[in-house]
Coordinates of C-alpha atoms in Angstrom, one line a residue:
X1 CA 0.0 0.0 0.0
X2 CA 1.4 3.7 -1.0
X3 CA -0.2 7.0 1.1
X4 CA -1.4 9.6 -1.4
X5 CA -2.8 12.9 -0.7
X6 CA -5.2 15.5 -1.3
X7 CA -3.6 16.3 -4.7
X8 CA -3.8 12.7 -6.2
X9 CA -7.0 13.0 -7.8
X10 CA -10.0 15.0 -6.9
X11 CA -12.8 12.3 -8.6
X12 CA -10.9 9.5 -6.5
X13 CA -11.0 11.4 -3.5
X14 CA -14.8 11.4 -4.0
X15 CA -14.9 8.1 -4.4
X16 CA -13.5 7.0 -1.4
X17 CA -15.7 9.0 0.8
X18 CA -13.5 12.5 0.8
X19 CA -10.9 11.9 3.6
X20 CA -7.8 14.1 2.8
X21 CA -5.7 11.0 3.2
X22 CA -6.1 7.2 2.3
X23 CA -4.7 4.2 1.7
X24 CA -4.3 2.8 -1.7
X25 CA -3.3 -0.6 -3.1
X26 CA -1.0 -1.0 -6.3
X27 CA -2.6 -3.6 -8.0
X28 CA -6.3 -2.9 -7.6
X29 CA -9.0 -0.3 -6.9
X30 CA -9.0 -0.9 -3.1
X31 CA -9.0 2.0 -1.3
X32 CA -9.4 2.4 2.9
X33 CA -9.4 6.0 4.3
X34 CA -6.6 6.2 6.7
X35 CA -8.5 6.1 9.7
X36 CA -10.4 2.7 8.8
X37 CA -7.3 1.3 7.9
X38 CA -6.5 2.0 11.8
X39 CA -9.0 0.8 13.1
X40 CA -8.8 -1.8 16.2
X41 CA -10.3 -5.1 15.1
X42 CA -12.4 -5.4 18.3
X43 CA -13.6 -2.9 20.9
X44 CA -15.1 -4.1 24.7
X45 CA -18.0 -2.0 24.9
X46 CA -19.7 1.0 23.2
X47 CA -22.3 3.5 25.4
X48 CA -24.5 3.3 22.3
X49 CA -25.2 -0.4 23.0
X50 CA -24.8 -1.3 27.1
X51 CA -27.0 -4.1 27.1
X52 CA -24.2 -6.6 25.1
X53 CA -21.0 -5.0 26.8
X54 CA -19.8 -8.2 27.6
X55 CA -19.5 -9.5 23.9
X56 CA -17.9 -6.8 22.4
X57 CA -17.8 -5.2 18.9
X58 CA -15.8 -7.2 15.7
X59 CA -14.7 -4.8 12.7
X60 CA -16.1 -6.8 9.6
X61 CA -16.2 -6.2 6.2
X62 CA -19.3 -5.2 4.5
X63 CA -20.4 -5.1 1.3
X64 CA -18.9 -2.2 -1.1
X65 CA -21.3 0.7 -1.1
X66 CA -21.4 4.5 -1.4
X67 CA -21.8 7.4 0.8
X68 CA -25.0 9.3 -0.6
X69 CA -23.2 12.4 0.3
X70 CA -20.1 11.6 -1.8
X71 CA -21.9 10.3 -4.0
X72 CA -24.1 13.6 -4.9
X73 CA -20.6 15.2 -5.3
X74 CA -20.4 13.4 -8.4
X75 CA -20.7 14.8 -12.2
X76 CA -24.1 13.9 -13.0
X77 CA -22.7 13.7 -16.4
X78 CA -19.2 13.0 -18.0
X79 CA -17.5 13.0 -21.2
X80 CA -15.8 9.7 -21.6
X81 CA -13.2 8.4 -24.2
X82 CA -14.6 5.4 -24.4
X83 CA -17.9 6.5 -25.9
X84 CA -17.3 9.3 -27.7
X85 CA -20.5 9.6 -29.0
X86 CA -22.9 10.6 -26.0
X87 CA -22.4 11.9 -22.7
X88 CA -22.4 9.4 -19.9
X89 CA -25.2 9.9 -17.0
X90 CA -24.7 8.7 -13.6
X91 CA -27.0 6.2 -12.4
X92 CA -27.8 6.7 -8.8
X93 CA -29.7 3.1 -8.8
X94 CA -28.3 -0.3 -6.8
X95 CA -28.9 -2.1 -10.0
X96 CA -26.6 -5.7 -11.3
X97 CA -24.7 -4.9 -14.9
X98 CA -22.1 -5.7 -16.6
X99 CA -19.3 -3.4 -16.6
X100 CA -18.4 -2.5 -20.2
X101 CA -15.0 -1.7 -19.4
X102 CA -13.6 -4.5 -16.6
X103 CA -16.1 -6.9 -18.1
X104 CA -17.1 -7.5 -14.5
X105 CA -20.4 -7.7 -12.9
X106 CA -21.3 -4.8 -10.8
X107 CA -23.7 -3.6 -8.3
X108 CA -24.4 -0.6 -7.4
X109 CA -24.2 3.3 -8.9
X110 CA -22.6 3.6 -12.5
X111 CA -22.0 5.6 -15.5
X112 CA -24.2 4.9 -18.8
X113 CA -25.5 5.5 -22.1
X114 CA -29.2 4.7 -22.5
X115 CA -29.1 4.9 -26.3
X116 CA -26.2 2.3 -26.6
X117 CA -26.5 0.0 -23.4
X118 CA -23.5 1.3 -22.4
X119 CA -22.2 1.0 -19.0
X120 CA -19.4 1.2 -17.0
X121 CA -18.0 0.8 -12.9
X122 CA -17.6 4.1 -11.4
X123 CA -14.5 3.6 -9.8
X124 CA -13.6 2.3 -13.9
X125 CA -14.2 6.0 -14.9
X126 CA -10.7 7.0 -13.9
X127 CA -8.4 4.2 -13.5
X128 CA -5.0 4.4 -12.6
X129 CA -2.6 6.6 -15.3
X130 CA 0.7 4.4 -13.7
X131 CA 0.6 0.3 -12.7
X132 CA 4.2 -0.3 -11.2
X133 CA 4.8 -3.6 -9.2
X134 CA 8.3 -4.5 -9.7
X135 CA 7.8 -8.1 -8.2
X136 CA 5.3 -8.6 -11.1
X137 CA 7.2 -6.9 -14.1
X138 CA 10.2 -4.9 -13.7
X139 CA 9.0 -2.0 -15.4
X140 CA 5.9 0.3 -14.7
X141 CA 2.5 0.2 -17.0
X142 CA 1.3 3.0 -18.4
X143 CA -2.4 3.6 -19.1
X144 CA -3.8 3.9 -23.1
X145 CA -7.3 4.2 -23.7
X146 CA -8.5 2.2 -26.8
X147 CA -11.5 2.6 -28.8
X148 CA -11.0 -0.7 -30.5
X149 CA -9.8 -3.7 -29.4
X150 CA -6.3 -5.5 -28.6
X151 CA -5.0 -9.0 -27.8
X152 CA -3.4 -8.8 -24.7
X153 CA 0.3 -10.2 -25.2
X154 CA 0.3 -11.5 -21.1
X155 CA -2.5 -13.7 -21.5
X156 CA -3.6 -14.1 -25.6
X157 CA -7.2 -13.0 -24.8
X158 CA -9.0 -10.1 -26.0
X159 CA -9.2 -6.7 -24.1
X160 CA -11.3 -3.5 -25.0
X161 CA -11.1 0.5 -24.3
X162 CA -8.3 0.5 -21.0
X163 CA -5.2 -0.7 -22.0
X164 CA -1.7 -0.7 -20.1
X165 CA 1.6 -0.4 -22.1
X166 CA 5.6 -0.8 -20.8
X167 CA 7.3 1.0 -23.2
X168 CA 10.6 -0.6 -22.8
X169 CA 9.4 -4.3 -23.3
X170 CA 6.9 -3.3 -26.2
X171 CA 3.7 -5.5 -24.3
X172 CA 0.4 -4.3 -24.1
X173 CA -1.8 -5.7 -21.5
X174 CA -5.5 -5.6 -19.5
X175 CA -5.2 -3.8 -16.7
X176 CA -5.8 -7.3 -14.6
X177 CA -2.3 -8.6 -16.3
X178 CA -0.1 -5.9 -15.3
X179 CA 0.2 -7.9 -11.7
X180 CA 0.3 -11.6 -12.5
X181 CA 2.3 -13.1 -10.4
X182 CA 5.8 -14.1 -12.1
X183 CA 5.7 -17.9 -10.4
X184 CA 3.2 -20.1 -9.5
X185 CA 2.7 -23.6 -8.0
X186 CA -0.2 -25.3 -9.5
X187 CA -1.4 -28.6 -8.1
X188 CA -1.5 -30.8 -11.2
X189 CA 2.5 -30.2 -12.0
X190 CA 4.8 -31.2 -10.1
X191 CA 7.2 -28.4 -10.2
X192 CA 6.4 -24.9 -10.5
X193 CA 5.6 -22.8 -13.5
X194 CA 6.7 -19.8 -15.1
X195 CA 5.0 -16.8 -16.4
X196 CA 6.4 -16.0 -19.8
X197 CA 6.0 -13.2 -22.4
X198 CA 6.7 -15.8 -25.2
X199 CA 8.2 -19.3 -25.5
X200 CA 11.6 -19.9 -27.3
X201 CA 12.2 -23.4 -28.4
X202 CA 13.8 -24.8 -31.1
X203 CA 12.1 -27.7 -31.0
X204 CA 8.8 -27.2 -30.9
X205 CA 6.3 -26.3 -33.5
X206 CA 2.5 -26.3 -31.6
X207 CA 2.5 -27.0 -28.0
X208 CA -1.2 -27.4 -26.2
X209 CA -2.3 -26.4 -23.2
X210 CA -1.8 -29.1 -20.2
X211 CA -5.4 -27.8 -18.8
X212 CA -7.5 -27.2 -22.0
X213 CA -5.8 -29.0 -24.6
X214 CA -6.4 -26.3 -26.9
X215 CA -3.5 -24.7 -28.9
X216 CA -1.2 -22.2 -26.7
X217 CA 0.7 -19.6 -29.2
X218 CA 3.9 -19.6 -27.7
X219 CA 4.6 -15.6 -29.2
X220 CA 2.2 -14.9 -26.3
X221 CA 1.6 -14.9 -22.8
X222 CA 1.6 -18.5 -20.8
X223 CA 3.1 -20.4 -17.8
X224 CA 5.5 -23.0 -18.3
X225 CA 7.7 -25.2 -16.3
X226 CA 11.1 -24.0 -15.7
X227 CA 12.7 -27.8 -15.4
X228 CA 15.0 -28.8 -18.4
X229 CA 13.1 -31.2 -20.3
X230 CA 9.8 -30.4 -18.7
X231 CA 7.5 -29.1 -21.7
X232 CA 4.5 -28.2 -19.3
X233 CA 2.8 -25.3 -20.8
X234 CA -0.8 -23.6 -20.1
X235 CA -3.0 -21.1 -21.0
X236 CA -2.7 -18.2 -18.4
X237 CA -6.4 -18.0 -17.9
X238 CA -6.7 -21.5 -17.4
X239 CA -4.4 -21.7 -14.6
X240 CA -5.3 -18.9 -12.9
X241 CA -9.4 -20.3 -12.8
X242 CA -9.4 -21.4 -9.6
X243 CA -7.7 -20.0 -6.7
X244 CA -7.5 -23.2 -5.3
X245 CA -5.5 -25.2 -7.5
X246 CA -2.6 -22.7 -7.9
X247 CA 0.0 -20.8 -4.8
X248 CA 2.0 -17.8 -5.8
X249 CA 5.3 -18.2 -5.0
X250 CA 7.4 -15.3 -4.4
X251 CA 11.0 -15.9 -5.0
X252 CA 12.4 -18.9 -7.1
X253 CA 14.7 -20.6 -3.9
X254 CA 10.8 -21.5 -2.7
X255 CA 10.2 -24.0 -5.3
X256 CA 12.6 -26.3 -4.2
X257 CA 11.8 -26.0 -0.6
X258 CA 7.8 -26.2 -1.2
X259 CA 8.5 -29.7 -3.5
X260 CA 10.7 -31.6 -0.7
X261 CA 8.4 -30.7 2.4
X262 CA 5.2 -31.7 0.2
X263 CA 6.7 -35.1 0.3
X264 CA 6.7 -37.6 3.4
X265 CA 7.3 -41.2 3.1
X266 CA 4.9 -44.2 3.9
X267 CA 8.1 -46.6 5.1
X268 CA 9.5 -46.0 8.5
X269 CA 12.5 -48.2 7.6
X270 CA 14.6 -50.0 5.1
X271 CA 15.5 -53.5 6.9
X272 CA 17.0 -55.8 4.4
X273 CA 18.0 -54.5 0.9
X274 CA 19.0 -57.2 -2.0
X275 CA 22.2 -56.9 -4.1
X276 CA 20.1 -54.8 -6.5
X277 CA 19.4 -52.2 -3.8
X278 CA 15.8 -52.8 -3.7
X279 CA 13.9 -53.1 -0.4
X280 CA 13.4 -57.1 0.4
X281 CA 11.4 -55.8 4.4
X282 CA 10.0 -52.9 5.3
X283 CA 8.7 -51.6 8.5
X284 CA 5.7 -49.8 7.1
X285 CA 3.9 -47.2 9.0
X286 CA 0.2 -48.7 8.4
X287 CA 1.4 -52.1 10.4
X288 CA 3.0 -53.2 13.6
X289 CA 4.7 -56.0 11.7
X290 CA 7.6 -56.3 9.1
X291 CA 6.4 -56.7 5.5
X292 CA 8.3 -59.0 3.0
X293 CA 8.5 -58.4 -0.5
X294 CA 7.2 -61.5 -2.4
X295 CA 6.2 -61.8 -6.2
X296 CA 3.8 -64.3 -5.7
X297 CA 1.1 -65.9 -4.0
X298 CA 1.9 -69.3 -2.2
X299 CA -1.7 -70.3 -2.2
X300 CA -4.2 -70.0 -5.4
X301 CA -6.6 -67.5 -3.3
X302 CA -7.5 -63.9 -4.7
X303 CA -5.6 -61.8 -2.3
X304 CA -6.8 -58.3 -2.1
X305 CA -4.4 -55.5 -1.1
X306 CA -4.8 -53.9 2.1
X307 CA -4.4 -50.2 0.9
X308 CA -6.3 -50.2 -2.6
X309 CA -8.7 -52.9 -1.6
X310 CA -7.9 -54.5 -6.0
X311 CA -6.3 -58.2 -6.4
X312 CA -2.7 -58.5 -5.8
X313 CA -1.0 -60.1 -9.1
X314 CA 2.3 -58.5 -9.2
X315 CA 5.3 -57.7 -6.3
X316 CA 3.7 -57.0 -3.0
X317 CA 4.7 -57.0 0.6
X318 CA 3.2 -59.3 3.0
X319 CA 3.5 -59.9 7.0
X320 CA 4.7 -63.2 8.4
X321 CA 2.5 -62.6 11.8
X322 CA -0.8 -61.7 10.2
X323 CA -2.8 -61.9 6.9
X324 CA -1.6 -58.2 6.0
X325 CA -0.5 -57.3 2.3
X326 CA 0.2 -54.1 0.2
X327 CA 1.1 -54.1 -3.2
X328 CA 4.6 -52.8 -4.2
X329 CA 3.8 -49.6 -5.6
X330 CA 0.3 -48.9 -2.6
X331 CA 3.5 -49.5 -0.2
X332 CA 5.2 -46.8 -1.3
X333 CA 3.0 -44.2 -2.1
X334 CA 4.1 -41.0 0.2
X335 CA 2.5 -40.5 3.3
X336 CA 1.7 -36.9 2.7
X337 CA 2.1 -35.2 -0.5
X338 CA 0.6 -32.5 -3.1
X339 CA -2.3 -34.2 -5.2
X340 CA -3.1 -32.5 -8.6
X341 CA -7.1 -32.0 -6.7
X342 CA -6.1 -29.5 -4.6
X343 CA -3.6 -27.2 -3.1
X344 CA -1.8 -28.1 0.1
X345 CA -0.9 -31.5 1.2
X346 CA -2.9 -34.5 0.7
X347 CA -2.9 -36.8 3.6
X348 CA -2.6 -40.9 3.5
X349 CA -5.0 -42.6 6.7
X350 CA -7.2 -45.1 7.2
X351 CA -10.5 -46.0 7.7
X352 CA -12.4 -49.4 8.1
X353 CA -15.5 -47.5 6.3
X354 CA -15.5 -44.6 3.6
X355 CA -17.4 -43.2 0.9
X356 CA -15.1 -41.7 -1.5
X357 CA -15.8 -38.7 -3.0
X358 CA -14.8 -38.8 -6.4
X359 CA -16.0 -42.7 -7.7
X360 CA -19.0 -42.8 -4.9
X361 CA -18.1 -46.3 -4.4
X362 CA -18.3 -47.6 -0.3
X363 CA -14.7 -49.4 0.0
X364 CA -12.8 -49.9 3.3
X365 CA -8.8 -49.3 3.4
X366 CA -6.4 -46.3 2.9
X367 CA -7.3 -43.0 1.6
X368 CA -6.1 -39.7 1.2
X369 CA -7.6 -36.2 2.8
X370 CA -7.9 -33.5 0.5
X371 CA -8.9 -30.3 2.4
X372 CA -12.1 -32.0 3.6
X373 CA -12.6 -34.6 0.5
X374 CA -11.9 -38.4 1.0
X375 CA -10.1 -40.1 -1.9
X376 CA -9.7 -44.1 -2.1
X377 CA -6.6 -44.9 -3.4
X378 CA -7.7 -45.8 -6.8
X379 CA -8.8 -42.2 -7.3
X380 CA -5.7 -41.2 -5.9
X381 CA -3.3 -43.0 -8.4
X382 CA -5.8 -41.3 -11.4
X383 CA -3.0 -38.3 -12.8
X384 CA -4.8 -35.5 -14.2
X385 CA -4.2 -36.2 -17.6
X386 CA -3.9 -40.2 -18.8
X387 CA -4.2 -43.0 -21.7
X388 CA -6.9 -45.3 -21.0
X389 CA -7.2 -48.6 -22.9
X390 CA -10.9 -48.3 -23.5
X391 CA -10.1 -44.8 -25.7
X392 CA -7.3 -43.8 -28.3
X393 CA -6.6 -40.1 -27.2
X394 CA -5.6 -38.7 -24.1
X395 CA -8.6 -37.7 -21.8
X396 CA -8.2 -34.6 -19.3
X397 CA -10.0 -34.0 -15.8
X398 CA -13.0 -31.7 -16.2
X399 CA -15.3 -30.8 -13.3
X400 CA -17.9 -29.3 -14.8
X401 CA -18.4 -31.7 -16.8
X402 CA -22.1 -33.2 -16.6
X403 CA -22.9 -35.3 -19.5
X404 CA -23.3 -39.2 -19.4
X405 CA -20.2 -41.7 -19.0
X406 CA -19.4 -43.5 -21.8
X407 CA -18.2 -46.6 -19.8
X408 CA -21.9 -46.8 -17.8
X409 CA -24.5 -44.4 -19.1
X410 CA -25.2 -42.4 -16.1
X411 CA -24.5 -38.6 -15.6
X412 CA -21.7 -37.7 -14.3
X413 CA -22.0 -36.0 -11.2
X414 CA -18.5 -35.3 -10.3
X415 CA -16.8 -34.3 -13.4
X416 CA -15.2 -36.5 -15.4
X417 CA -12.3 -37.1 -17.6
X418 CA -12.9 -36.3 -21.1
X419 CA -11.4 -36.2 -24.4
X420 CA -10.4 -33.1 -26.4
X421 CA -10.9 -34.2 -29.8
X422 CA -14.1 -36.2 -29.7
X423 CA -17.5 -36.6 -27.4
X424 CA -15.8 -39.3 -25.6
X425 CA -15.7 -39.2 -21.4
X426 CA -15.2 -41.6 -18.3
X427 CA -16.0 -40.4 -15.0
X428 CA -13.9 -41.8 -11.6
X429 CA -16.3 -45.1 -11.2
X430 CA -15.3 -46.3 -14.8
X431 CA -12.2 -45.2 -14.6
X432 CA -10.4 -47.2 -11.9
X433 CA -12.0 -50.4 -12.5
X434 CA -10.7 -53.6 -11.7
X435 CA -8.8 -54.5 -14.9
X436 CA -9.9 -58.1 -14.4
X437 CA -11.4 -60.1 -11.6
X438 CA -12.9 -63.5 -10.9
X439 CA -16.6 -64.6 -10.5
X440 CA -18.0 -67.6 -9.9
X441 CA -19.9 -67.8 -13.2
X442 CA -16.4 -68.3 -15.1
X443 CA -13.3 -70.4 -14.5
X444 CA -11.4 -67.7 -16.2
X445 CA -10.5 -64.2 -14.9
X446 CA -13.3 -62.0 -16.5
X447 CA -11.8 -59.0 -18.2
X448 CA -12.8 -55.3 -18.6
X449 CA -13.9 -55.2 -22.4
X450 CA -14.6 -51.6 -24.4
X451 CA -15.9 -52.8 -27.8
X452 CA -19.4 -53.0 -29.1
X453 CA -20.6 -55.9 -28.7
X454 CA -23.9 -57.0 -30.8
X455 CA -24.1 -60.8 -30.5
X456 CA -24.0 -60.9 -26.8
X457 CA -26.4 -58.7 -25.8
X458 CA -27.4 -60.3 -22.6
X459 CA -25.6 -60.5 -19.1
X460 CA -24.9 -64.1 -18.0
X461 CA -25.1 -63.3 -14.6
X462 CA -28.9 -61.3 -14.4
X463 CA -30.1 -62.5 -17.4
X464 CA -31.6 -59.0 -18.7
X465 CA -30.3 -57.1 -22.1
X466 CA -27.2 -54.8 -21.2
X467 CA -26.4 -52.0 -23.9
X468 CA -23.3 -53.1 -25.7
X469 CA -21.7 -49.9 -26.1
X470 CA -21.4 -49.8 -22.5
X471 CA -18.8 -51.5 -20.7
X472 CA -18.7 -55.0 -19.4
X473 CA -16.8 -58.2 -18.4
X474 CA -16.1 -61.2 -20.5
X475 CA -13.9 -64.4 -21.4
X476 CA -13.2 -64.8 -24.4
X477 CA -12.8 -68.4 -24.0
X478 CA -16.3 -69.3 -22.6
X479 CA -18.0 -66.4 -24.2
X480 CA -19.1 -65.1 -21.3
X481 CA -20.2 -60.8 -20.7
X482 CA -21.7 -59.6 -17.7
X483 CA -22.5 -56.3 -16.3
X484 CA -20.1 -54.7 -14.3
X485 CA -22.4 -53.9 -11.1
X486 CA -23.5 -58.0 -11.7
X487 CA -19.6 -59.3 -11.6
X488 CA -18.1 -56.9 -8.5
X489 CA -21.4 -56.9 -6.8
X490 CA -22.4 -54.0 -4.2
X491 CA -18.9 -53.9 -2.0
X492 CA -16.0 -54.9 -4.4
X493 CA -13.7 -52.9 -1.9
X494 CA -14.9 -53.2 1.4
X495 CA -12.8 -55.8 3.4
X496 CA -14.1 -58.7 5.1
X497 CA -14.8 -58.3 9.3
X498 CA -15.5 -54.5 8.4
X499 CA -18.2 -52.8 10.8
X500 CA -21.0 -50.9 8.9
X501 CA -22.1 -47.4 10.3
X502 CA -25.7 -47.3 12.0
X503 CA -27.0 -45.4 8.7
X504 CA -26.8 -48.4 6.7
X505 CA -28.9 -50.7 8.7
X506 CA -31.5 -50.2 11.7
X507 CA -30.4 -52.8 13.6
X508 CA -29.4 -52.0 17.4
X509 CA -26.6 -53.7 17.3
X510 CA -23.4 -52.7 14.8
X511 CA -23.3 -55.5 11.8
X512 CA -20.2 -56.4 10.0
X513 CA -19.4 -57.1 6.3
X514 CA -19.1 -60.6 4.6
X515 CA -18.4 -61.4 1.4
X516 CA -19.4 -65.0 2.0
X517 CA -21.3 -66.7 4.6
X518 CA -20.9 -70.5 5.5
X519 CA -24.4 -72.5 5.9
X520 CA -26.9 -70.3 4.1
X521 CA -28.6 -68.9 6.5
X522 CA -31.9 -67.3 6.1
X523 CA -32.0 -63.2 5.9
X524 CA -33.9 -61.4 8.4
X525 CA -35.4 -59.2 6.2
X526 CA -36.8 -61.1 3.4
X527 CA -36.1 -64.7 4.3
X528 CA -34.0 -65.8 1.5
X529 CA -30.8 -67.7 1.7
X530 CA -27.6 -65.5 2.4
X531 CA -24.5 -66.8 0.7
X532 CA -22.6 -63.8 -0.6
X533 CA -22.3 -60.1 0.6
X534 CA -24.5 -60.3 4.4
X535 CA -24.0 -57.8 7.3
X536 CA -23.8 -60.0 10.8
X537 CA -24.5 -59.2 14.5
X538 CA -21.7 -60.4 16.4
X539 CA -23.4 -59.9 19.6
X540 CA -23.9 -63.3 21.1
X541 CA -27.3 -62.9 22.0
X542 CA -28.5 -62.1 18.7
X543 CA -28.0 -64.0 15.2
X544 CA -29.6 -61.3 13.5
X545 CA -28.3 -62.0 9.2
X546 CA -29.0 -59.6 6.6
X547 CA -28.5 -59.3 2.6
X548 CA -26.7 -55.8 1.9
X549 CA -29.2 -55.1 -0.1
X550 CA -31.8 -55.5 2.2
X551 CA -30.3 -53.3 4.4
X552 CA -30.8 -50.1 2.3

């Protein structure tokens, strides 16, 4: 913030309710008059209002809005260059528009044409002749009003009427560019990225943008990563979306810093190393036990890992003391680390029950915390951008995307990852499926098949039609296809011996999860025969047996 006086600007002394002296900030229209800017943020007790002494007073901000008196020392009219054709009129109204000149909404008093719908912010009727912010660019901005337009050479996007030029670099920019900030982390790279006027490479003809996947002109404005070899590039608008995904990073000697303390391993201790320096036992931090590394099963069960809750089937560590296994890679996924979701640190734990938030499947095991969002492990491993073998092109995470899945058919409620050169998209359910798995119906291992299938139009398992554009499971050797809901059943990941929360059932007792029961018992709620997927009392008073399903 810079002090300026009475001499600054008469208008803008209006504006910010006629205080001789006022606080000012360099990269915006925020103005505080010196006084509020001193303000104490509490006070004890005011004689106007005994009765609440006790509880004090809280400064808090309330929404912008002008002094009538200040405001009636405003030209009713003005000659703008802007809109040279007419006068403009102050409005005195609270009314919403759209400010022709920010291209912000607005509320509140403004100038405007009547005959042209044209309108613009008061505080826009004399912007700022001088933007300097030498942590931003090195050089000050100088103001140019435009009639027509101009492509803004910070951020390749169109800018009308107030323009800001540095003389010495040759860049014309909005007013909004002249204080992007030079360095950024975003969340879905991991290093940090670069504001640059224009890219130079040799080697590179068309580069698209990492968010978009639309074409970034590398003559103008981006962010790019700053690592040899690293060809990260994105749109500046893109980036700088959502508040959330991005920090601004002040000097460079950060970026290092921020990447190593983002990262916190899941294995306490190396014990035994092999001659090719790889870790043969572990003391994880999820398990009092040592873990072994093994690359396959001794008996021909279908182990499930511990952390991911999918079928173990290639290196994986596993406890002599206690039927405990991780794969390999779930092993050594970092404890705490930066996930491409969200800024700041996403956090491994554990619950015996979750509902993740991003595939809506119930699954038991490890997950990370997101500020406030619960991710399974399968989500987690998801990268932002990513091949999928049920689609030739690369598909990208959109949020806002609400259309239907191609994998299932249902609306995606979440987002979804979707393809930027055809109406192709997967959302988080789809995506992380199991591969392949094993159902009783089939000797085989049923795998995850993408093609149209016509001839096989039925599921072997429910015996009703199933569209064959959608997804299923077959084997190719028995010629069998089944739904995906009909093979995994209602709790593929939720482990056996898990306690469901009271909102799943009404019994008074808690009931725990079984995938399989021994001796068919009848259900409780609709008398049938339980053999796979029950919730059990294990009181032992009570022998109360229940299908999932008829729990709901």
């Amino acid at each position: 913030m810079e002090i300026k006086n009475e001499s600054h600007n008469k208008l803008v002394q209006q504006i910010t309710h006629c205080f001789p002296l006022y606080f000012i900030c360099i990269h915006c229209n925020y103005h505080l008059h010196k006084q509020c800017a001193e303000a104490p943020l509490s006070l004890p007790n005011h004689p106007l209002h005994p009765q609440h002494s006790d509880v004090g007073f809280f400064l808090r901000e309330r929404p912008r809005s002008f002094d009538w008196k200040c405001l009636d020392e405003l030209p009713t009219k003005i000659d703008h260059l802007t809109h040279r054709l007419h006068p403009l009129i102050l409005n005195r109204g609270d009314s919403d528009g759209l400010c022709n000149l920010c291209q912000k909404q607005h509320s509140g008093p403004f100038y405007g044409c009547s005959l042209c719908q044209f309108k613009i912010n008061v505080e826009c009727a004399w912007p700022r002749s001088i933007v300097e912010d030498k942590s931003r660019h090195q050089h000050p901005f100088s103001m140019l009003w435009r009639q027509g337009s101009f492509i803004c050479d910070a951020c390749d996007t169109e800018g009308n009427y107030i323009s800001y030029i540095c003389l010495k670099c040759c860049i014309i920019v909005h007013k909004k560019c002249t204080s992007l900030p030079r360095i950024i982390k975003f969340s879905r790279h991991d290093h940090c990225i670069f504001h640059k006027y224009f890219l130079q490479t040799q080697y590179l003809t068309r580069q698209d943008c990492m968010i978009c996947f639309n074409e970034v002109k590398l003559d103008r404005g981006n962010y790019s990563c700053g690592k040899p070899g690293c060809n990260y590039v994105v749109h500046v608008n893109c980036v700088l979306e959502d508040d959330e995904l991005y920090k601004v990073i002040e000097e460079e000697k950060q970026c290092e810093e921020l990447y190593e303390k983002s990262m916190q391993s899941s294995i306490i201790r190396f014990i035994e190393m092999n001659e090719a320096r790889k870790a043969t036992t572990i003391q994880h931090f999820s398990h009092q036990h040592c873990l072994v590394l093994a690359d396959k099963m001794e008996e021909e069960i279908d182990r499930k890992c511990d952390e991911c809750m999918l079928s173990i089937s290639t290196l994986f560590y596993y406890c002599l003391e206690c039927p405990f296994f991780l794969h390999k890679t779930c092993a050594e996924l970092p404890r705490i680390k930066q996930h491409w979701f969200r800024q700041g640190n996403a956090i491994l734990l554990f619950k015996g029950f979750l509902e993740c938030n991003f595939c809506d499947q119930r699954c038991s095991g490890f997950f990370y915390y997101i500020g406030g969002w619960e991710m399974c492990l399968r989500c987690a491993k998801v990268a932002d951008i990513m091949k999928c073998e049920g689609h030739q092109h690369f598909l990208f995470i959109d949020f806002k995307y609400r259309e239907k899945c191609n994998g299932c058919g249902k609306r995606c409620s979440n987002g979804a990852f979707r393809c930027g050169k055809c109406r192709f998209a997967l959302d988080f359910g789809c995506l992380t499926l199991p591969h392949s798995t094993l159902h009783k119906i089939d000797e085989h291992k049923l795998k995850l098949t993408y093609d149209d299938d016509k001839e096989q139009i039925y599921c072997d398992i429910c015996e009703r039609q199933r569209d064959p554009s959608l997804w299923y499971y077959s084997c190719s050797i028995c010629d069998t296809s089944a739904h995906p809901e009909c093979v995994l059943r209602q709790f593929p990941f939720v482990n056996d011996g898990v306690t469901f929360p009271s909102y799943y059932h009404n019994h008074h007792h808690d009931l725990k999860f079984f995938r399989k029961v021994e001796g068919y018992l009848e259900c409780f709620h609709c008398g049938k025969l339980c053999q796979e997927e029950i919730l059990k009392c294990e009181e032992s008073t009570c022998d109360n047996i229940i299908h999932c399903e008829c729990s709901d």
